[in-house]
mmCIF file of C-alpha atoms in Angstrom:
data_model
loop_
_atom_site.group_PDB
_atom_site.id
_atom_site.type_symbol
_atom_site.label_atom_id
_atom_site.label_comp_id
_atom_site.label_asym_id
_atom_site.label_seq_id
_atom_site.Cartn_x
_atom_site.Cartn_y
_atom_site.Cartn_z
ATOM 1 C CA MET Z 227 -4.090 19.711 -5.325
ATOM 2 C CA ILE Z 228 -4.696 15.950 -5.266
ATOM 3 C CA LYS Z 229 -2.595 14.171 -7.894
ATOM 4 C CA ILE Z 230 -4.279 10.947 -8.944
ATOM 5 C CA ALA Z 231 -3.294 8.100 -11.256
ATOM 6 C CA PHE Z 232 -5.880 5.826 -12.876
ATOM 7 C CA VAL Z 233 -5.117 2.156 -13.483
ATOM 8 C CA ASP Z 234 -7.645 0.302 -15.629
ATOM 9 C CA SER Z 235 -7.414 -2.369 -18.321
ATOM 10 C CA SER Z 236 -9.460 -0.149 -20.641
ATOM 11 C CA ARG Z 237 -7.745 2.903 -22.074
ATOM 12 C CA LEU Z 238 -11.156 4.274 -23.061
ATOM 13 C CA ILE Z 239 -12.480 4.142 -19.495
ATOM 14 C CA SER Z 240 -9.288 5.703 -18.145
ATOM 15 C CA ASP Z 241 -9.476 8.550 -20.653
ATOM 16 C CA THR Z 242 -13.139 9.073 -19.772
ATOM 17 C CA MET Z 243 -12.251 9.256 -16.077
ATOM 18 C CA ARG Z 244 -9.523 11.772 -16.897
ATOM 19 C CA THR Z 245 -12.071 13.971 -18.668
ATOM 20 C CA VAL Z 246 -14.562 13.738 -15.797
ATOM 21 C CA PHE Z 247 -12.013 14.429 -13.066
ATOM 22 C CA SER Z 248 -10.464 17.336 -14.942
ATOM 23 C CA GLN Z 249 -13.638 19.231 -14.034
ATOM 24 C CA GLU Z 250 -12.706 19.076 -10.336
ATOM 25 C CA ASP Z 251 -10.716 22.100 -9.159
ATOM 26 C CA ASP Z 252 -8.757 20.186 -6.519
ATOM 27 C CA ILE Z 253 -7.826 17.109 -8.581
ATOM 28 C CA TYR Z 254 -5.087 16.700 -11.182
ATOM 29 C CA VAL Z 255 -4.742 13.474 -13.185
ATOM 30 C CA THR Z 256 -1.067 12.508 -13.453
ATOM 31 C CA GLY Z 257 -1.794 9.769 -15.967
ATOM 32 C CA CYS Z 258 -3.705 6.658 -16.969
ATOM 33 C CA ALA Z 259 -2.140 3.202 -16.943
ATOM 34 C CA THR Z 260 -3.297 -0.084 -18.449
ATOM 35 C CA THR Z 261 -0.381 -2.202 -17.187
ATOM 36 C CA VAL Z 262 1.480 -2.711 -13.915
ATOM 37 C CA GLU Z 263 4.636 -1.219 -15.428
ATOM 38 C CA GLU Z 264 2.808 1.935 -16.515
ATOM 39 C CA ALA Z 265 1.175 2.191 -13.093
ATOM 40 C CA LEU Z 266 4.475 2.036 -11.207
ATOM 41 C CA PHE Z 267 5.928 4.696 -13.506
ATOM 42 C CA LEU Z 268 3.177 7.098 -12.378
ATOM 43 C CA MET Z 269 3.510 6.483 -8.632
ATOM 44 C CA PRO Z 270 6.367 8.934 -7.884
ATOM 45 C CA HIS Z 271 4.182 11.709 -9.317
ATOM 46 C CA SER Z 272 0.902 10.795 -7.568
ATOM 47 C CA HIS Z 273 -0.807 11.165 -4.205
ATOM 48 C CA VAL Z 274 -3.608 8.685 -4.883
ATOM 49 C CA ALA Z 275 -3.760 5.591 -7.099
ATOM 50 C CA LEU Z 276 -7.184 4.366 -8.223
ATOM 51 C CA LEU Z 277 -6.779 0.718 -9.220
ATOM 52 C CA ASN Z 278 -9.620 -1.020 -11.036
ATOM 53 C CA THR Z 279 -9.929 -4.775 -10.639
ATOM 54 C CA SER Z 280 -10.573 -5.013 -14.393
ATOM 55 C CA LEU Z 281 -6.786 -5.352 -14.562
ATOM 56 C CA GLY Z 282 -7.181 -8.686 -12.753
ATOM 57 C CA ARG Z 283 -8.004 -9.142 -9.077
ATOM 58 C CA ASP Z 284 -4.798 -10.975 -8.163
ATOM 59 C CA LYS Z 285 -2.698 -8.580 -10.212
ATOM 60 C CA VAL Z 286 -4.292 -5.567 -8.502
ATOM 61 C CA LEU Z 287 -3.815 -7.209 -5.100
ATOM 62 C CA GLU Z 288 -0.097 -7.648 -5.791
ATOM 63 C CA LEU Z 289 0.171 -4.135 -7.236
ATOM 64 C CA THR Z 290 -1.466 -2.726 -4.104
ATOM 65 C CA GLY Z 291 1.159 -4.377 -1.928
ATOM 66 C CA THR Z 292 3.981 -3.184 -4.181
ATOM 67 C CA ILE Z 293 2.792 0.428 -4.177
ATOM 68 C CA CYS Z 294 2.341 0.461 -0.398
ATOM 69 C CA ALA Z 295 5.820 -1.023 0.099
ATOM 70 C CA GLU Z 296 7.729 1.085 -2.420
ATOM 71 C CA TYR Z 297 5.645 4.290 -2.413
ATOM 72 C CA PRO Z 298 4.239 4.558 1.130
ATOM 73 C CA ASP Z 299 3.098 8.151 0.580
ATOM 74 C CA VAL Z 300 0.705 7.067 -2.198
ATOM 75 C CA LYS Z 301 -2.790 6.162 -1.008
ATOM 76 C CA VAL Z 302 -4.374 3.253 -2.868
ATOM 77 C CA ILE Z 303 -8.085 2.972 -3.614
ATOM 78 C CA VAL Z 304 -9.349 -0.214 -5.244
ATOM 79 C CA ALA Z 305 -12.418 0.091 -7.483
ATOM 80 C CA GLY Z 306 -14.766 -2.486 -8.976
ATOM 81 C CA LEU Z 307 -15.116 -4.678 -5.902
ATOM 82 C CA SER Z 308 -18.155 -6.768 -5.010
ATOM 83 C CA CYS Z 309 -20.172 -6.406 -1.820
ATOM 84 C CA GLU Z 310 -18.302 -9.285 -0.193
ATOM 85 C CA SER Z 311 -16.451 -7.995 2.878
ATOM 86 C CA GLU Z 312 -13.937 -10.834 2.657
ATOM 87 C CA GLU Z 313 -12.853 -9.675 -0.791
ATOM 88 C CA ILE Z 314 -12.485 -6.075 0.359
ATOM 89 C CA LEU Z 315 -10.454 -7.168 3.385
ATOM 90 C CA ARG Z 316 -7.869 -8.810 1.134
ATOM 91 C CA TYR Z 317 -7.033 -5.454 -0.453
ATOM 92 C CA VAL Z 318 -7.189 -3.530 2.828
ATOM 93 C CA GLU Z 319 -4.762 -6.013 4.383
ATOM 94 C CA ALA Z 320 -2.465 -5.480 1.383
ATOM 95 C CA GLY Z 321 -2.425 -1.773 2.219
ATOM 96 C CA ALA Z 322 -5.353 -0.153 0.392
ATOM 97 C CA MET Z 323 -6.645 3.000 2.063
ATOM 98 C CA GLY Z 324 -10.078 2.780 0.466
ATOM 99 C CA TYR Z 325 -12.373 0.768 -1.768
ATOM 100 C CA VAL Z 326 -15.174 1.454 -4.235
ATOM 101 C CA ARG Z 327 -17.910 -1.106 -4.822
ATOM 102 C CA GLN Z 328 -19.333 -1.687 -8.254
ATOM 103 C CA GLU Z 329 -22.638 0.007 -7.492
ATOM 104 C CA GLU Z 330 -21.217 3.206 -5.981
ATOM 105 C CA SER Z 331 -21.659 6.612 -7.609
ATOM 106 C CA LEU Z 332 -19.127 9.127 -8.885
ATOM 107 C CA VAL Z 333 -19.991 11.378 -5.935
ATOM 108 C CA SER Z 334 -19.087 8.580 -3.538
ATOM 109 C CA LEU Z 335 -15.836 7.942 -5.401
ATOM 110 C CA LEU Z 336 -14.845 11.603 -5.181
ATOM 111 C CA LYS Z 337 -15.509 11.633 -1.435
ATOM 112 C CA LYS Z 338 -13.302 8.590 -0.948
ATOM 113 C CA ILE Z 339 -10.495 10.030 -3.065
ATOM 114 C CA ARG Z 340 -10.475 13.257 -1.052
ATOM 115 C CA ALA Z 341 -10.629 11.319 2.224
ATOM 116 C CA ALA Z 342 -7.764 9.019 1.189
ATOM 117 C CA SER Z 343 -5.582 11.977 0.214
ATOM 118 C CA ARG Z 344 -5.927 13.152 3.835
ATOM 119 C CA GLY Z 345 -5.086 9.717 5.192
ATOM 120 C CA ARG Z 346 -8.689 8.863 6.051
ATOM 121 C CA ALA Z 347 -10.898 5.980 4.985
ATOM 122 C CA ILE Z 348 -14.656 5.966 4.430
ATOM 123 C CA VAL Z 349 -16.168 2.538 5.104
ATOM 124 C CA SER Z 350 -19.653 1.198 5.608
ATOM 125 C CA PRO Z 351 -20.788 0.248 9.152
ATOM 126 C CA ASP Z 352 -20.960 -3.419 8.145
ATOM 127 C CA PHE Z 353 -17.429 -3.414 6.824
ATOM 128 C CA ALA Z 354 -16.181 -1.502 9.857
ATOM 129 C CA ALA Z 355 -17.529 -4.328 12.011
ATOM 130 C CA GLU Z 356 -15.764 -6.893 9.812
ATOM 131 C CA MET Z 357 -12.501 -4.989 10.200
ATOM 132 C CA MET Z 358 -12.847 -4.911 13.979
ATOM 133 C CA MET Z 359 -13.399 -8.674 14.022
ATOM 134 C CA ARG Z 360 -10.347 -9.238 11.817
ATOM 135 C CA LEU Z 361 -8.194 -7.021 14.051
ATOM 136 C CA ALA Z 362 -9.355 -8.980 17.072
ATOM 137 C CA GLN Z 363 -8.383 -12.225 15.346
ATOM 138 C CA LEU Z 364 -4.935 -10.890 14.475
ATOM 139 C CA ALA Z 365 -4.392 -9.587 17.999
ATOM 140 C CA SER Z 366 -5.253 -12.982 19.461
ATOM 141 C CA ARG Z 367 -2.656 -14.820 17.378
ATOM 142 C CA PRO Z 368 0.398 -15.958 19.349
ATOM 143 C CA ALA Z 369 3.806 -14.478 18.628
ATOM 144 C CA ARG Z 370 4.971 -17.711 16.983
ATOM 145 C CA ARG Z 371 4.676 -16.203 13.496
ATOM 146 C CA LEU Z 372 7.184 -13.544 14.473
ATOM 147 C CA LEU Z 373 9.474 -16.091 16.101
ATOM 148 C CA VAL Z 374 9.489 -18.264 12.986
ATOM 149 C CA ASN Z 375 10.856 -15.421 10.863
ATOM 150 C CA GLN Z 376 13.372 -14.130 13.390
ATOM 151 C CA PRO Z 377 16.351 -16.027 11.897
ATOM 152 C CA ALA Z 378 15.699 -14.192 8.617
ATOM 153 C CA VAL Z 379 16.364 -10.860 10.350
ATOM 154 C CA ALA Z 380 19.828 -12.035 11.322
ATOM 155 C CA GLU Z 381 20.514 -12.845 7.668
ATOM 156 C CA LEU Z 382 19.912 -9.270 6.493
ATOM 157 C CA THR Z 383 22.945 -7.355 5.280
ATOM 158 C CA SER Z 384 24.160 -4.459 7.405
ATOM 159 C CA ARG Z 385 22.724 -1.999 4.884
ATOM 160 C CA GLU Z 386 19.357 -3.778 4.831
ATOM 161 C CA GLU Z 387 19.211 -3.771 8.609
ATOM 162 C CA GLU Z 388 20.109 -0.081 8.634
ATOM 163 C CA ILE Z 389 17.256 0.654 6.240
ATOM 164 C CA LEU Z 390 14.868 -1.543 8.211
ATOM 165 C CA GLN Z 391 15.718 0.440 11.343
ATOM 166 C CA LEU Z 392 14.861 3.674 9.536
ATOM 167 C CA ILE Z 393 11.591 2.147 8.303
ATOM 168 C CA SER Z 394 10.808 1.279 11.936
ATOM 169 C CA ASP Z 395 11.505 4.902 12.810
ATOM 170 C CA GLY Z 396 8.862 5.994 10.298
ATOM 171 C CA TYR Z 397 11.136 7.129 7.455
ATOM 172 C CA THR Z 398 9.786 7.143 3.893
ATOM 173 C CA ASN Z 399 11.938 5.917 0.997
ATOM 174 C CA SER Z 400 12.899 9.468 0.020
ATOM 175 C CA LYS Z 401 13.890 10.341 3.593
ATOM 176 C CA ILE Z 402 15.938 7.136 3.857
ATOM 177 C CA ALA Z 403 17.726 8.071 0.631
ATOM 178 C CA ASP Z 404 18.539 11.515 2.023
ATOM 179 C CA GLU Z 405 19.688 10.075 5.352
ATOM 180 C CA LEU Z 406 22.008 7.496 3.778
ATOM 181 C CA VAL Z 407 22.982 9.664 0.783
ATOM 182 C CA ILE Z 408 21.936 7.055 -1.783
ATOM 183 C CA GLN Z 409 19.487 6.978 -4.697
ATOM 184 C CA CYS Z 410 15.782 6.480 -3.960
ATOM 185 C CA GLY Z 411 15.762 3.639 -6.497
ATOM 186 C CA THR Z 412 18.468 1.897 -4.480
ATOM 187 C CA VAL Z 413 16.338 2.219 -1.356
ATOM 188 C CA LYS Z 414 13.367 0.670 -3.170
ATOM 189 C CA ASN Z 415 15.504 -2.293 -4.199
ATOM 190 C CA HIS Z 416 16.662 -2.796 -0.619
ATOM 191 C CA VAL Z 417 13.076 -2.565 0.684
ATOM 192 C CA HIS Z 418 11.965 -5.157 -1.866
ATOM 193 C CA ASN Z 419 14.746 -7.507 -0.768
ATOM 194 C CA ILE Z 420 13.951 -6.961 2.913
ATOM 195 C CA LEU Z 421 10.270 -7.816 2.448
ATOM 196 C CA LYS Z 422 11.202 -10.895 0.428
ATOM 197 C CA LYS Z 423 13.735 -12.174 2.983
ATOM 198 C CA LEU Z 424 11.403 -11.613 5.927
ATOM 199 C CA GLU Z 425 8.370 -12.902 4.023
ATOM 200 C CA ALA Z 426 6.612 -9.715 5.105
ATOM 201 C CA ARG Z 427 3.648 -8.339 3.162
ATOM 202 C CA SER Z 428 4.303 -4.699 4.002
ATOM 203 C CA ARG Z 429 6.794 -2.254 5.496
ATOM 204 C CA HIS Z 430 4.651 -2.167 8.618
ATOM 205 C CA ASP Z 431 4.894 -5.943 9.087
ATOM 206 C CA ALA Z 432 8.660 -5.843 8.501
ATOM 207 C CA ALA Z 433 9.047 -3.078 11.075
ATOM 208 C CA LEU Z 434 7.021 -5.021 13.656
ATOM 209 C CA LEU Z 435 9.122 -8.115 13.062
ATOM 210 C CA TYR Z 436 12.332 -6.127 13.448
ATOM 211 C CA GLN Z 437 11.128 -4.459 16.650
ATOM 212 C CA HIS Z 438 10.181 -7.846 18.086
ATOM 213 C CA TYR Z 439 13.577 -9.237 17.060
ATOM 214 C CA GLN Z 440 15.347 -6.384 18.856
ATOM 215 C CA GLU Z 441 13.275 -6.977 21.982
ATOM 216 C CA MET Z 442 14.164 -10.680 21.962
ATOM 217 C CA GLN Z 443 17.830 -9.846 21.459
ATOM 218 C CA GLY Z 444 17.658 -7.545 24.473
ATOM 219 C CA VAL Z 445 16.103 -10.306 26.579
ATOM 220 C CA ALA Z 446 18.772 -12.776 25.470
ATOM 221 C CA ALA Z 447 21.528 -10.326 26.388
#
């Protein structure tokens, strides 16, 4: 069963989506949110979060990053986007697993929700090409960005560095909590502080920075 949360500025639209999706045998709606606070409350109980840009494009962009950082098991799909690939890339880079353009059908949306729940993304050929170009650009960047932030790694507390190591090892927040015998909420606070100190946009970026830092420390030794 796919547990999905709807986030939309309109309560009416969210309730309508709940009614429509309740007809699907493999989908269960965990709730509908009209604010960021309500959305985050639903995340621990959801597999997929459908965020509509009606909430505000910048707000949804930030919410996407927050969900991906604090609830890495939740797959984010952003709805209501234009046909501009550059706009879609912003949300994908923030961690979104999928996107829904304004002109897409309910059938298309359902396909993308089911794909996202399995860790897969459905994208158009044009957008796939844009993504490949962006990846090539990122790969060609020198390592200076990592070097600039290396001093910040040294400023992490011992607990933060311990958690960052576990993130690098692929641990989720709940697994980190079990490993360190602490509350999951405490882990989320530490992850938030780590991302802020390292100026990293996601757990993945923080892990890459930490791995690079360790490699440089090994070279220096």
